[in-house]
Coordinates of C-alpha atoms in Angstrom, one line a residue:
M1 CA 168.4 -9.4 220.6
T2 CA 170.3 -7.1 219.3
S3 CA 170.4 -3.3 221.2
M4 CA 172.6 -0.1 220.1
A5 CA 173.8 2.4 222.2
S6 CA 175.6 5.7 221.6
N7 CA 176.7 8.3 223.9
K8 CA 177.3 12.1 223.2
T9 CA 180.0 14.5 225.6
I10 CA 180.0 18.1 226.8
I11 CA 182.2 19.9 227.8
N12 CA 182.2 23.7 228.6
N13 CA 185.2 25.4 229.6
M14 CA 185.5 29.6 229.8
S15 CA 189.2 31.4 231.2
S16 CA 189.6 34.7 231.1
I17 CA 193.3 36.6 232.7
F18 CA 194.3 39.9 233.5
N19 CA 197.9 40.8 233.7
I20 CA 199.5 43.8 234.9
N21 CA 203.1 44.0 234.4
Y22 CA 205.0 47.7 235.9
D23 CA 209.0 48.0 235.2
Y24 CA 211.5 50.9 236.5
Q25 CA 214.2 52.0 235.3
N26 CA 214.6 48.3 234.1
K27 CA 215.8 48.0 238.6
Y28 CA 212.3 47.0 239.6
L29 CA 210.3 44.9 238.6
L30 CA 206.2 44.2 239.3
T31 CA 203.8 41.3 238.0
A32 CA 200.1 40.8 239.2
N33 CA 197.7 37.7 237.0
F34 CA 194.5 36.9 238.4
R35 CA 192.7 34.3 236.6
A36 CA 188.9 33.3 236.3
D37 CA 188.8 30.2 235.2
G38 CA 184.3 28.4 234.9
A39 CA 184.3 24.6 234.2
S40 CA 180.9 22.8 232.7
N41 CA 182.3 19.8 235.7
F42 CA 181.2 21.3 238.9
G43 CA 178.4 21.3 240.4
K44 CA 176.1 24.4 240.0
G45 CA 177.9 27.7 243.1
N46 CA 181.3 25.5 242.4
K47 CA 181.9 25.7 238.3
W48 CA 183.8 28.9 238.3
G49 CA 187.5 29.9 240.7
Y50 CA 189.7 32.7 240.8
F51 CA 193.4 32.4 241.1
P52 CA 195.6 35.4 241.4
S53 CA 199.1 35.8 241.2
L54 CA 202.3 38.1 241.7
S55 CA 205.7 37.9 241.2
A56 CA 208.3 40.9 241.7
G57 CA 212.2 41.7 241.0
W58 CA 214.9 42.9 242.0
R59 CA 217.5 44.1 239.0
I60 CA 220.5 44.1 242.3
S61 CA 222.4 44.8 239.0
Q62 CA 221.8 48.0 238.1
E63 CA 222.1 50.1 241.5
E64 CA 225.1 52.0 241.2
F65 CA 226.4 50.7 244.5
L66 CA 228.0 47.1 242.1
S67 CA 229.0 48.7 238.9
G68 CA 232.3 49.0 239.0
I69 CA 232.2 44.7 238.9
S70 CA 232.9 44.4 235.2
D71 CA 232.4 41.8 234.9
L72 CA 228.7 40.6 236.5
S73 CA 225.9 41.1 233.7
D74 CA 223.5 40.2 236.6
L75 CA 221.6 39.8 240.2
K76 CA 218.6 39.3 240.2
L77 CA 216.1 38.6 243.3
R78 CA 213.0 37.0 242.7
A79 CA 209.9 35.9 244.7
G80 CA 206.2 35.5 243.7
W81 CA 202.9 33.6 245.4
G82 CA 200.1 32.5 243.1
Q83 CA 197.3 29.6 242.9
V84 CA 196.6 27.6 240.0
G85 CA 193.3 25.2 239.1
N86 CA 192.5 22.1 238.2
S87 CA 189.0 20.6 236.7
G88 CA 190.7 17.6 235.8
I89 CA 186.5 15.4 235.8
S90 CA 184.9 13.7 233.8
A91 CA 181.5 15.6 232.2
Y92 CA 179.4 14.6 234.8
A93 CA 181.0 14.0 237.6
S94 CA 179.7 16.0 239.6
Y95 CA 175.5 14.7 238.8
G96 CA 174.3 11.5 239.5
T97 CA 173.7 9.8 235.8
M98 CA 171.6 6.5 235.2
S99 CA 173.0 3.2 232.8
A100 CA 170.9 1.1 231.7
A101 CA 170.5 -2.5 233.1
P102 CA 168.9 -4.1 231.2
Y103 CA 166.4 -7.3 233.3
L104 CA 164.4 -9.4 232.5
I105 CA 160.5 -9.8 232.5
D106 CA 158.3 -13.6 231.2
G107 CA 161.6 -14.3 229.7
I108 CA 162.2 -11.5 228.0
V109 CA 164.9 -8.7 227.2
Q110 CA 163.6 -5.3 228.4
G111 CA 165.6 -2.6 228.0
G112 CA 166.1 0.2 232.2
K113 CA 168.3 2.0 233.4
I114 CA 169.2 3.0 236.7
P115 CA 171.6 5.0 238.5
S116 CA 175.4 4.7 237.9
T117 CA 176.9 7.9 240.4
I118 CA 176.3 9.6 242.7
D119 CA 175.2 13.7 243.0
N120 CA 177.6 15.5 244.5
Q121 CA 177.2 19.2 243.7
D122 CA 179.7 19.8 246.1
L123 CA 182.3 19.4 244.1
K124 CA 184.7 22.5 242.8
W125 CA 188.1 23.2 242.1
E126 CA 191.8 21.1 243.1
T127 CA 194.0 23.9 244.0
S128 CA 197.5 24.5 243.9
E129 CA 199.1 27.4 245.2
Q130 CA 202.4 27.6 245.6
S131 CA 205.4 30.4 246.9
N132 CA 208.7 30.5 246.3
I133 CA 212.3 32.9 246.3
G134 CA 215.1 32.6 244.0
L135 CA 218.0 34.6 242.9
D136 CA 219.8 34.8 239.5
I137 CA 223.7 35.5 239.1
A138 CA 225.3 36.1 235.4
F139 CA 228.9 36.7 234.6
F140 CA 230.9 37.0 231.9
N141 CA 228.4 38.7 228.9
F142 CA 225.9 36.1 230.8
R143 CA 228.1 32.9 229.8
L144 CA 228.0 31.2 233.6
G145 CA 224.8 31.8 235.6
F146 CA 223.5 31.1 238.4
T147 CA 220.4 29.7 239.9
I148 CA 218.7 28.4 243.0
D149 CA 214.8 28.7 244.2
A150 CA 213.3 28.1 247.2
Y151 CA 210.2 27.5 246.5
Y152 CA 207.0 25.6 248.8
K153 CA 203.6 23.8 247.2
L154 CA 200.2 23.3 248.4
T155 CA 197.8 22.0 246.4
K156 CA 194.4 21.1 248.3
D157 CA 190.9 20.3 248.1
L158 CA 192.0 17.8 245.6
L159 CA 189.7 15.3 243.4
Y160 CA 189.9 12.2 243.3
D161 CA 187.9 9.2 242.7
Y162 CA 186.9 7.5 246.0
P163 CA 186.1 3.7 246.5
L164 CA 182.9 2.9 247.8
P165 CA 181.3 -0.8 249.7
R166 CA 180.2 -2.7 247.2
S167 CA 176.6 -2.3 249.7
T168 CA 175.9 1.6 248.1
G169 CA 175.7 -0.1 244.8
Y170 CA 177.7 1.9 243.0
G171 CA 182.4 1.5 242.9
S172 CA 183.0 5.0 243.8
S173 CA 182.5 9.2 243.5
V174 CA 184.3 11.7 242.2
I175 CA 184.7 13.8 245.8
N176 CA 187.5 16.5 247.0
I177 CA 189.5 15.0 249.8
G178 CA 193.4 16.2 251.4
S179 CA 195.8 17.6 250.4
V180 CA 199.6 18.0 249.2
R181 CA 202.4 19.3 250.2
N182 CA 205.7 19.8 248.1
Q183 CA 208.8 22.3 249.2
G184 CA 212.1 22.1 247.7
V185 CA 215.2 24.2 246.9
E186 CA 216.3 23.8 243.1
F187 CA 220.1 24.8 241.5
S188 CA 221.3 25.0 238.3
V189 CA 223.9 26.3 236.2
S190 CA 224.0 27.7 232.9
S191 CA 227.6 27.9 230.5
K192 CA 228.2 29.6 226.8
N193 CA 231.4 27.7 226.5
L194 CA 231.7 29.1 222.7

C-alpha cells in the first residue's frame, strides 16, 4: 500500500511601533517606544503582545561647569527600561492537532487520525524586561573611551515544551512556565591609536 502525505504551515505576524525622541540642546535626551506585536501561533485572546520602553540620557560634558576641561570629549549618564516579546513556537502550538494513525481492519490498513498535541488557548507571549544604567566617558577627541553598564533582566512566562507522562497519550505540551533572571556589570575600553 502506498500512502501520500502533505503538510502546509502558515504563521502570520504583524507589528507596529511608535517612537518619540526628544533632544534639548544636545544635553537632555529622551526616547520612548511602544511596540505592538501580533502572532497567529498563540491562542485566542493572547495573539497580541504590548511592549513599551523608555530611555533617558544626560550629556554632562555639555554643562557649563565642565567647559574648562579641554581633554574631556564626552561624559554621558544614561538609563533605560524596556520590554520585548518572544513568539518562538511552532505554528499551531496552542491548538490541539491531529496526526495520521493507520490501523488494521480485517488485515487491511486503513487511514485514521489521532490527537497529537494538547489544546492550550492560554499560551501567551514570553516577555523579557530589562533595566540598565550606564556611564560613557571619552577623552582626547574621542580617541580614548570608557563605558560602564549595570543591568537587570527578567524573562518571564517562558515558552517551554514541557514533557508529559506517556500515560496521557502525549509526549509534551508547550506551556508558559517559570522565569529567568540575569544581572551584572559590564565594562569596556576603546582606543583609537592611529
